[in-house]
Structure formats: structure tokens, C-alpha cells
Coordinates of C-alpha atoms in Angstrom, one line a residue:
Chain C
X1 CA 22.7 73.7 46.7
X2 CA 21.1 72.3 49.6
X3 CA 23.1 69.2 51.8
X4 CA 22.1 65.4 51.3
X5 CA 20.8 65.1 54.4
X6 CA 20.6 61.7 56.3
X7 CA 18.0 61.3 58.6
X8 CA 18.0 58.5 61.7
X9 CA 14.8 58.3 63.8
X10 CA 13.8 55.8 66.8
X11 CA 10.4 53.8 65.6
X12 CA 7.6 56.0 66.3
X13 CA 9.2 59.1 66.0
X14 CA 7.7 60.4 62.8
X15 CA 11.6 60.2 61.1
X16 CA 9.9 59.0 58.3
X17 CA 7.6 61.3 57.6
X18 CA 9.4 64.4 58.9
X19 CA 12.0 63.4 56.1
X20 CA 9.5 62.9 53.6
X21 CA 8.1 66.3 54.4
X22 CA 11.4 67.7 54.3
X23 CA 12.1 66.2 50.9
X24 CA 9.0 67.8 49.5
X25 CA 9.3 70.8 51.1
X26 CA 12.7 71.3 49.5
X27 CA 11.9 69.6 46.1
X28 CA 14.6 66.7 46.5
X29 CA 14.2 62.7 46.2
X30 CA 13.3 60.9 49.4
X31 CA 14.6 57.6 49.9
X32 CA 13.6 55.3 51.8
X33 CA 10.6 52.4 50.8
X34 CA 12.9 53.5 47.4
X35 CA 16.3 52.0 48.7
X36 CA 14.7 49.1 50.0
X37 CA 13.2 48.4 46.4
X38 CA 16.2 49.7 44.4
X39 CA 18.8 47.8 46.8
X40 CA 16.2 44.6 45.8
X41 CA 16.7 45.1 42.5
X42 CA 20.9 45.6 42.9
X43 CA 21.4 42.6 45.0
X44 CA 18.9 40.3 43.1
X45 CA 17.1 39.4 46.3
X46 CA 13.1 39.4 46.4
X47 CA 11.8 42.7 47.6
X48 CA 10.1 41.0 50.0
X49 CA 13.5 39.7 51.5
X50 CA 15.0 43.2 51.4
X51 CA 12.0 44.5 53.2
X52 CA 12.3 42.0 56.3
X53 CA 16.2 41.7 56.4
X54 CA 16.6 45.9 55.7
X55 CA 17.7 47.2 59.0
X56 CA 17.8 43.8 60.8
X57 CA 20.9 41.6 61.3
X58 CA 20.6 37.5 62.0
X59 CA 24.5 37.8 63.5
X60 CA 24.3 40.3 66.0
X61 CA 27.1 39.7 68.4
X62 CA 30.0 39.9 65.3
X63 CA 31.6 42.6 64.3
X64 CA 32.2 43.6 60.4
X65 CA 33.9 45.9 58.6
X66 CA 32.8 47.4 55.3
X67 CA 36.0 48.2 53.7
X68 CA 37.0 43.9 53.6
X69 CA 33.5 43.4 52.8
X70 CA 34.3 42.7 49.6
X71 CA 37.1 40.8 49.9
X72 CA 35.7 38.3 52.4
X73 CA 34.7 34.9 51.0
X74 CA 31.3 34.4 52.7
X75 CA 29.1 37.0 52.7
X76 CA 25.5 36.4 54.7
X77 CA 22.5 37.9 52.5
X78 CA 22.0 40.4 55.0
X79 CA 25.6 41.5 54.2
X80 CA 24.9 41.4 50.2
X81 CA 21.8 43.6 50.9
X82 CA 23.9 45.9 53.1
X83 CA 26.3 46.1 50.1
X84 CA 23.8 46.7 48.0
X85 CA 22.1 49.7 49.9
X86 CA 24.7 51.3 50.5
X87 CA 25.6 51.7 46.8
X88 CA 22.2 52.8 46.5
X89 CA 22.8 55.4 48.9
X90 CA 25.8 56.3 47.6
X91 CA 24.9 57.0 44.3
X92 CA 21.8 58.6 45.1
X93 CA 23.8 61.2 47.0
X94 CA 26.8 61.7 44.4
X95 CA 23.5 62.4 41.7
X96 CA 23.1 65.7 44.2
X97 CA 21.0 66.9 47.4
X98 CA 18.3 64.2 48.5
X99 CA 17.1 63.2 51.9
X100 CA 18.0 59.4 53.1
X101 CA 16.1 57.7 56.3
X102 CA 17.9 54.8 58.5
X103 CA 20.4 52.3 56.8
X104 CA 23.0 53.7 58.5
X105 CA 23.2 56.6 55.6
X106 CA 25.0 59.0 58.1
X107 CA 27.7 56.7 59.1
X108 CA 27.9 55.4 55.1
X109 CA 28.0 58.6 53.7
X110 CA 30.5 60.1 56.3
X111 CA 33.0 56.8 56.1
X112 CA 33.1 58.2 51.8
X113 CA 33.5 62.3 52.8
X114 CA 30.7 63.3 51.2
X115 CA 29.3 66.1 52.7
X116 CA 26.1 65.9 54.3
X117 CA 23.5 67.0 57.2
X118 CA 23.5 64.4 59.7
X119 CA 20.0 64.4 61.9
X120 CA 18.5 62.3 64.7
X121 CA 14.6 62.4 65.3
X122 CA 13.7 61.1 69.0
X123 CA 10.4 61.1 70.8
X124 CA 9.3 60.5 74.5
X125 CA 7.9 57.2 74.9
X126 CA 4.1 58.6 75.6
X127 CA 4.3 60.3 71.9
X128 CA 6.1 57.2 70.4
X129 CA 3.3 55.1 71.7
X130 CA 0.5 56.7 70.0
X131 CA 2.0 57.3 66.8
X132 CA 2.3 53.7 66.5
X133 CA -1.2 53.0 68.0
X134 CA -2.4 56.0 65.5
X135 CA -0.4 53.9 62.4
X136 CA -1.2 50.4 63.3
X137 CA -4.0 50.5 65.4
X138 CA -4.8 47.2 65.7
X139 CA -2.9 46.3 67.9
X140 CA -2.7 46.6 72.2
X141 CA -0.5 48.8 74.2
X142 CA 1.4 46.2 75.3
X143 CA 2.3 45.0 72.0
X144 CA 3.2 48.6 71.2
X145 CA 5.5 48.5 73.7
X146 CA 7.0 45.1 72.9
X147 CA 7.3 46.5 69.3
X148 CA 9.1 50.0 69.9
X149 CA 11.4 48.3 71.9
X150 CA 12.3 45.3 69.7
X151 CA 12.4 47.5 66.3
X152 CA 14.5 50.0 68.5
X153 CA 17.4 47.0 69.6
X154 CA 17.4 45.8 66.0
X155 CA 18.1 49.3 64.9
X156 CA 20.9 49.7 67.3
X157 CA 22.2 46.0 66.9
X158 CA 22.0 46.6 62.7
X159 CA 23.8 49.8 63.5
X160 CA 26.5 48.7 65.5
X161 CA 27.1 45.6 63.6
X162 CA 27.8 47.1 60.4
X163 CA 29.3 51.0 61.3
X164 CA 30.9 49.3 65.0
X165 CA 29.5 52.6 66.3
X166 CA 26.7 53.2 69.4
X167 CA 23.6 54.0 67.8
X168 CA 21.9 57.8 68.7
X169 CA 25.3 58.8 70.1
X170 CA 24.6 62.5 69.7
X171 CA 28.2 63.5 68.2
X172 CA 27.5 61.7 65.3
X173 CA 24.3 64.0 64.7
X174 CA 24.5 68.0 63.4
X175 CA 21.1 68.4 64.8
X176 CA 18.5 66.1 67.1
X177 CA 15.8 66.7 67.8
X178 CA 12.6 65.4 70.1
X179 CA 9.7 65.1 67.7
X180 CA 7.5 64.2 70.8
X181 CA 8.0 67.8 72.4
X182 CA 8.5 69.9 69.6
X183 CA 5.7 68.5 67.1
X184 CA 6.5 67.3 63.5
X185 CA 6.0 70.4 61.8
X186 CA 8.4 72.4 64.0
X187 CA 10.8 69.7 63.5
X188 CA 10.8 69.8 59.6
X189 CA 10.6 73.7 59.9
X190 CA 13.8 73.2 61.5
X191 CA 15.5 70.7 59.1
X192 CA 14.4 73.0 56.6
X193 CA 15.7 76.6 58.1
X194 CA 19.2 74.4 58.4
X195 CA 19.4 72.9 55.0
X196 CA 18.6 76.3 53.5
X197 CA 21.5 78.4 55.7
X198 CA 23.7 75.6 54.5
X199 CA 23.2 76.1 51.0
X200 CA 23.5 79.7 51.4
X201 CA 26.8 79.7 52.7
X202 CA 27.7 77.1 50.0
X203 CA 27.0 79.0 47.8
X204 CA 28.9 82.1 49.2
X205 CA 32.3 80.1 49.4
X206 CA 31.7 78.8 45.7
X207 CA 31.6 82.2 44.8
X208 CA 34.5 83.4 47.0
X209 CA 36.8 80.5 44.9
X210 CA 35.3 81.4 41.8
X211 CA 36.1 85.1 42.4
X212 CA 39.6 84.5 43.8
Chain R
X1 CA 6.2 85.0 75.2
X2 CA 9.2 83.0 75.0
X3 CA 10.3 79.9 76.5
X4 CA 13.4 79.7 79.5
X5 CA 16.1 78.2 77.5
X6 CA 18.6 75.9 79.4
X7 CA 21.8 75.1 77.4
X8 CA 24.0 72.3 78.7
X9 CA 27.1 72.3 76.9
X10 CA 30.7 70.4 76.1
X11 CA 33.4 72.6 77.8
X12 CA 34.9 74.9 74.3
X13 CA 32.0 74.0 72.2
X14 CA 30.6 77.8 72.7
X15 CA 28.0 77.2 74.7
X16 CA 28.1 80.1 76.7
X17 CA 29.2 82.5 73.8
X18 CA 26.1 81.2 71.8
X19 CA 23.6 81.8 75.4
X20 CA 24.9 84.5 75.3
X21 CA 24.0 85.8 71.9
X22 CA 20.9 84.1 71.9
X23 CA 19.6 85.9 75.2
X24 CA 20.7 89.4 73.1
X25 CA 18.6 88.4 70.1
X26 CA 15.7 87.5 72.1
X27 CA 16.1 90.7 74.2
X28 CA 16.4 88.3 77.6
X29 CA 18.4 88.0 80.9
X30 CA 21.3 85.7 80.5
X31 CA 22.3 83.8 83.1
X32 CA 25.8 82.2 84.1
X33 CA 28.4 83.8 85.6
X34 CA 25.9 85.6 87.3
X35 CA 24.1 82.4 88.4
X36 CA 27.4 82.3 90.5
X37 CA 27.6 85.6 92.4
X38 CA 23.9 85.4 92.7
X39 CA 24.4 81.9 94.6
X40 CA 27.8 82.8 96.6
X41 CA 25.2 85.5 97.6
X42 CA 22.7 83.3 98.8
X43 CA 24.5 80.2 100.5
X44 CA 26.7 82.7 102.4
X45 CA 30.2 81.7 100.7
X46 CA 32.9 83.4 98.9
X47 CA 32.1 84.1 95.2
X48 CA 35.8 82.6 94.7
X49 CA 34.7 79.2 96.3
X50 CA 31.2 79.0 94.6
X51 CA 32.9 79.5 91.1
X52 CA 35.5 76.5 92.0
X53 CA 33.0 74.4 93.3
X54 CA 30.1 75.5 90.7
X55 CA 30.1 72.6 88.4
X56 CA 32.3 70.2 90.8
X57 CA 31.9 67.5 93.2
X58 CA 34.3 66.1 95.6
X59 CA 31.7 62.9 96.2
X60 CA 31.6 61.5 93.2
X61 CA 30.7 57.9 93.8
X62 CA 27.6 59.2 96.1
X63 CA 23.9 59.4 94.8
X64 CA 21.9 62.3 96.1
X65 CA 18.3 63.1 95.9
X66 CA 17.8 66.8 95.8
X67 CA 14.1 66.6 97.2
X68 CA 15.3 64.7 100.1
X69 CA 18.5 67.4 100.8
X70 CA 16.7 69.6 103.1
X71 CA 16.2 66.9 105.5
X72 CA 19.5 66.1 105.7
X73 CA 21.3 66.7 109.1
X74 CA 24.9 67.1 106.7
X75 CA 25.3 68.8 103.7
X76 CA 28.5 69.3 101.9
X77 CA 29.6 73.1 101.0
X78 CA 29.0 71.3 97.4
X79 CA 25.3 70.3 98.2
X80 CA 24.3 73.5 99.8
X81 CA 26.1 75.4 96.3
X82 CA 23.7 73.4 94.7
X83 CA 21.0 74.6 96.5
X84 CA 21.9 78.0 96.1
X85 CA 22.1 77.9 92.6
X86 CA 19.1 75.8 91.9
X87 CA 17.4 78.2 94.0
X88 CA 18.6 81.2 91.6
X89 CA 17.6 78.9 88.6
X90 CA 14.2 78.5 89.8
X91 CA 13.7 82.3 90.5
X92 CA 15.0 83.6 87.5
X93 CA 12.7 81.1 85.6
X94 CA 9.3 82.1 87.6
X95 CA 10.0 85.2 86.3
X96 CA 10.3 84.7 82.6
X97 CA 12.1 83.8 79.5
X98 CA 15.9 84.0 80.0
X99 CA 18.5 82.0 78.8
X100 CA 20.4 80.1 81.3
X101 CA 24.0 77.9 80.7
X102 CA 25.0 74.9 82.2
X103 CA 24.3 73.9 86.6
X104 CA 22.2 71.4 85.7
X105 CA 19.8 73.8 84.7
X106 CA 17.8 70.9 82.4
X107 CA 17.1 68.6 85.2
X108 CA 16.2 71.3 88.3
X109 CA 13.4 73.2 85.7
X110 CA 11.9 69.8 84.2
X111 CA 12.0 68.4 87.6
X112 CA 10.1 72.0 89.4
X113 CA 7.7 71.8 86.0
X114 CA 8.8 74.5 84.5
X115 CA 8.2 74.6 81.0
X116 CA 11.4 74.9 79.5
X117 CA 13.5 74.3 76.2
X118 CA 16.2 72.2 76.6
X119 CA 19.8 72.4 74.2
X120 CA 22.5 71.0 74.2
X121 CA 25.8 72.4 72.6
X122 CA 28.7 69.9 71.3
X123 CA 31.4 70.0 69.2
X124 CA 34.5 67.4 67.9
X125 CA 37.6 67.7 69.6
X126 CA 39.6 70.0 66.8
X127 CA 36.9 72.5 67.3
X128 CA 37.0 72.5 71.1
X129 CA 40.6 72.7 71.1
X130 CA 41.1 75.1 68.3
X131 CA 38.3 77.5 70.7
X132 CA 39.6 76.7 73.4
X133 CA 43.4 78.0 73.0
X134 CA 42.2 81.2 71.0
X135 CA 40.8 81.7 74.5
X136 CA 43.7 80.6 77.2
X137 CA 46.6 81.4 74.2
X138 CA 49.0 80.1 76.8
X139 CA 48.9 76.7 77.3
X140 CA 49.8 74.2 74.8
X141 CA 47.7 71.3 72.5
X142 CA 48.5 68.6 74.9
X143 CA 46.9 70.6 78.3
X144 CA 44.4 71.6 76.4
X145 CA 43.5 67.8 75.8
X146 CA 43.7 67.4 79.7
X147 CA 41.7 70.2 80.2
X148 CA 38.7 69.3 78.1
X149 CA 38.7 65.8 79.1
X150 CA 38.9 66.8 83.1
X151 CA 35.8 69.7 82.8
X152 CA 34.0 67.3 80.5
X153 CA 34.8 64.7 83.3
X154 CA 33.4 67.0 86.1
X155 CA 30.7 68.1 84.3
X156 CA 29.7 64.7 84.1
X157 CA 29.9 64.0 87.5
X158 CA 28.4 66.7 88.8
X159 CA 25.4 66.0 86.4
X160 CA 24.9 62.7 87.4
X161 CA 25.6 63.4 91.5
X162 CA 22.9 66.1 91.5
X163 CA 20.5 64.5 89.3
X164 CA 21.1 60.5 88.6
X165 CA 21.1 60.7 85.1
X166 CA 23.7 60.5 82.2
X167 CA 24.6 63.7 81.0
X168 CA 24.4 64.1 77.2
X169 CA 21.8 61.7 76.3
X170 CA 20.4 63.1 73.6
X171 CA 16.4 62.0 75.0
X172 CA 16.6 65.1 77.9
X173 CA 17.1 67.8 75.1
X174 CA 14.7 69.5 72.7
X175 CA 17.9 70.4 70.4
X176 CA 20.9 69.2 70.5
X177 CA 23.5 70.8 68.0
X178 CA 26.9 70.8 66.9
X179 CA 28.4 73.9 67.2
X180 CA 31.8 72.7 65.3
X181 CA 29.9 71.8 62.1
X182 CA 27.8 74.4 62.3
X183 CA 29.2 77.4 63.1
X184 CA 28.5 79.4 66.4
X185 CA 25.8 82.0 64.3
X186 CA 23.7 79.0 62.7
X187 CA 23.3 77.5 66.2
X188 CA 21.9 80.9 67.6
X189 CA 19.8 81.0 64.4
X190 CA 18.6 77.7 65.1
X191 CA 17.8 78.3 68.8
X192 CA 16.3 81.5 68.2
X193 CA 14.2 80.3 65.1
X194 CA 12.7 77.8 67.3
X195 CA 12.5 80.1 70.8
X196 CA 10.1 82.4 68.0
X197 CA 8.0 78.9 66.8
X198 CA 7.8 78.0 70.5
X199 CA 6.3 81.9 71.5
X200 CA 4.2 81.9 68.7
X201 CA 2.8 78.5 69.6
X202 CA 2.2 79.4 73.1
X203 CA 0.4 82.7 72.1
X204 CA -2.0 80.8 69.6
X205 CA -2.8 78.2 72.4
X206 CA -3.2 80.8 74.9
X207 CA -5.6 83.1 72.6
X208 CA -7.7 79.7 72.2
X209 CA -8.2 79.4 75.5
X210 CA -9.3 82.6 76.2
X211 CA -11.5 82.5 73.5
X212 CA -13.3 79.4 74.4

């Protein structure tokens, strides 16, 4: 049985589509639009809120910890919909193997022990540029700019709020890798190769226990 | 024709055990001990000195720019090491694919050019110390602690003396894989799955070219 595997990217990586790719490659769900829609529907916020507030946190400099989340008296909404993803992710990755972009999914799924691939997409600002030029190409270079590096601090900022961990810290990654040198398709041929020698040994200790 | 492979790597994460495994499945040199004598030979010192002061730096709080170091009127024994060994680096790489471990071996081929693919080996700490004493049996949990820490410590240093940058961060490596979670074999699969993507590539681009 192949890993969940979580996938973290920096904006204009390709982490989304890499995973997506992945996913289809190895015939498991892909979450990610999903979550935001299915964490909606948990937390009985508008989509539309979810979508804005998803990886984005209006109380940056305070630090919080999951475990009393639910025993605090004031949650913010952008704690509910936290709460609320992350029981989305959980549950999607106790149904069995999937792959899961951003919200934090590797720290949330490590923090419960259950056993997944943990990997970090990265890309050279050059290649990070024109993948967001080649997405939303409306808009100028120096917005580009502007705009990797605002959706990369409220990444890290969303991160570190709610895990109290440095984002792209690469011990908390099994495999990172630089989308910008290595193209997309090598990097999903990668994910792939890894996901597929994990289930094979998987499945070699399962039948060790079973024989024993 | 495959690409020179630099491997940086956390002391007793098997960095050099999985270079050196690596450069046997690709059928290429392996440089790292070797990278030593081969240096000692070349600045004039003792082989015994250039392995103490091979990945050291008594000047640790002083910035050094290695394209200005042969107009200095001083050098260190440390600085003219480096030299030596960057020079060795630099040969071995104008000749072809080989694999080479650690001596800042990222930084001295990006910054001559060389195409190159960079890795970087890590582990957590029970798996570096667990490695590390089934190598040096005789010293106990708490020294090997001390020991990782201090190599880890120099490492760092002599990283970021020679080349002003932060070692480890995870944007100046192509891969960057943990050998504890892993396993030492699925690493080498990894690296040498994508040293073969990376040859075939570069024969397909070169066949274009010559067809055009």
C-alpha cells in the first residue's frame, strides 16, 4: 500500500501540480481545492471565507497550540477553519493512501503518528517567476515578485503559528526537491519511484508478521 | 553521460557510505578520503594535518572570498587546504561524472559553473547516533551527542567561512533526503534513479543539438 504522502511547496513551484500528477499517476485522492471545500462544509464557514483565510493567519505574532485548541474559550475563525482542515486531513488519511498539498498536513499528520511521506517542492526564483507569469499572466514582474514573496511569508507565518515550527526546515522533509532545476516531471517521477519502494517494503514486513 | 554528484551531509547520516555506493552503481570515481591525500599532495602538507584541518576552521568569525584568496599576501594553512582541495574538486569534475562527499563541494562547482547535482544527506538524531556508535563501538551515548553536535558545528563553519552561505538550506540542493527514514539503499536508489533521468536528459538535448 502506497504512503499518504504530504506535499509542501513554495508558491510557484509547481507543488500543486506535481501532487496532482502524483495522485493520478498512482490512482489515489488528491486533496487540496477538496480540503478547502470539505473543511467549508465542516466548519460551516462560506467557501469563499475558507478559500481567503486557508493558509493565512490574521494573528501572526501568537503562538497556539493544537492540543488546547479545543479547550480554549475563544477560538478566531481562522482557528475553527484550521480545526476543521485538519480533521479533514485526518480522516482523509486514516480512509488509506492519498496525497495532501500545504495546510500544514506534514506536521498534522506526524503530531497523530500516522505514517506518511513528508516532501518539500522548492524552485529558484527565475523558474518561480514564470510559472506564475505563465498562470496569471496578467499581471507585471514586479507584482510577481511582490506576490511570491507575500504568499511565501504567509505560508511560513500560517505555518509557524499553528505547528510553532520553521517552515522548509529540511528535517521535517523525507525528500526536497528543486522543481526549478529538475523539471516537474522528474520531480513527480521521483515522488513516484519513492512512494512505490515504500509500499514494497510495506508490504514485505506485513508479510514477515503474518508469516511469523 | 552522467552528472558530477556533490553530496553534503550531516556527520552519521551515511553520507559517505551512500557516495560511496552510488559512485559503484554508476560505475564512477568516488571522491573523499582521497580528495584528502590528493590535496595534502598538492599544498605541500602532511596528509595527517590536511585530514585534521579538512572540514575545520580556526577563524571562524572571519568572512573570506575565495576569488579574492590568491591576492592575498596571508593565507592560513586552512585557506591554502582549501585551495588545494577545491583545486582537486575542480579537476576531478572537468574530467567527468564522479561522485564527490562533503569540502564544500556544492558551492566551489556551482560557483566554477560546473554543472552539477547537488544532495544533501540528513538524518534525526537516533539514527546518527545509533550509526555512529556501530562505527566508533567505544565511546558512550553521551560523547556521541558531543561528537555530532561539534562535526555538525564545524561543518557549519567551515561552510559558511569558505563560502558565506548557510549550510543546509534546503534551496542549494537538487535532493535533499533523509537517510534515517529512508534507509541507506532507497537513498542510493533515489540518487541513482535520478543521476540516470539526468544522463538521459542530457543525451536527448545533446542529440537535438546535433541534429539541428
Amino acid at each position: 500500500m502506497y504512503p499518504v504522502i504530504s506535499i509542501s511547496r513554495e508558491f510557484g513551484s509547481g507543488g500543486h501540480s506535481i501532487g496532482e500528477k502524483v495522485a493520478k499517476q498512482l490512482n489515489v485522492p488528491f486533496l487540496d481545492g477538496e480540503i478547502i471545500t470539505k473543511a467549508a462544509q465542516e466548519s460551516g464557514y462560506a467557501k469563499e471565507l475558507v478559500e481567503e483565510e486557508g493558509e493565512t493567519t490574521s494573528a501572526a505574532n501568537k503562538w497556539f497550540d493544537i492540543s488546547a485548541a479545543s479547550a480554549m474559550y475563544f477560538q478566531s475563525p481562522q482557528d475553527e477553519i484550521f480545526l476543521a482542515q485538519r480533521k479533514v486531513i485526518l480522516d482523509a488519511a486514516k480512509k488509506g493512501p492519498c496525497v495532501i498539498v500545504g495546510r500544514c498536513s506534514d506536521y498534522i499528520l506526524r503530531n497523530a503518528e500516522i505514517p506518511c511521506m513528508t516532501v518539500l517542492i522548492h524552485a529558484d526564483m527565475p523558474h518561480r517567476i514564470s510559472r506564475v507569469l505563465d498562470k496569471y499572466g496578467d499581471i507585471t514582474n514586479v507584482d510577481v515578485r511582490k506576490r511570491i514573496r507575500k504568499k511565501d511569508k504567509q505560508r511560513r507565518t500560517y505555518y509557524r503559528y499553528y505547528t510553532d515550527q520553521h517552515w522548509g526546515d529540511y528535517q521535517n522533509y523525507d525528500l526536497a526537491i528543486d522543481s526549478g532545476s529538475l523539471g516537474e516531471d522528474t520531480c513527480v517521477h521521483l515522488i513516484c519511484e519513492l512512494a512505490e519502494k515504500m509500499a514494497k517494503e510495506n508490504e514485505a514486513a506485513e508479510k514477515k508478521i503474518q508469516e511469523s
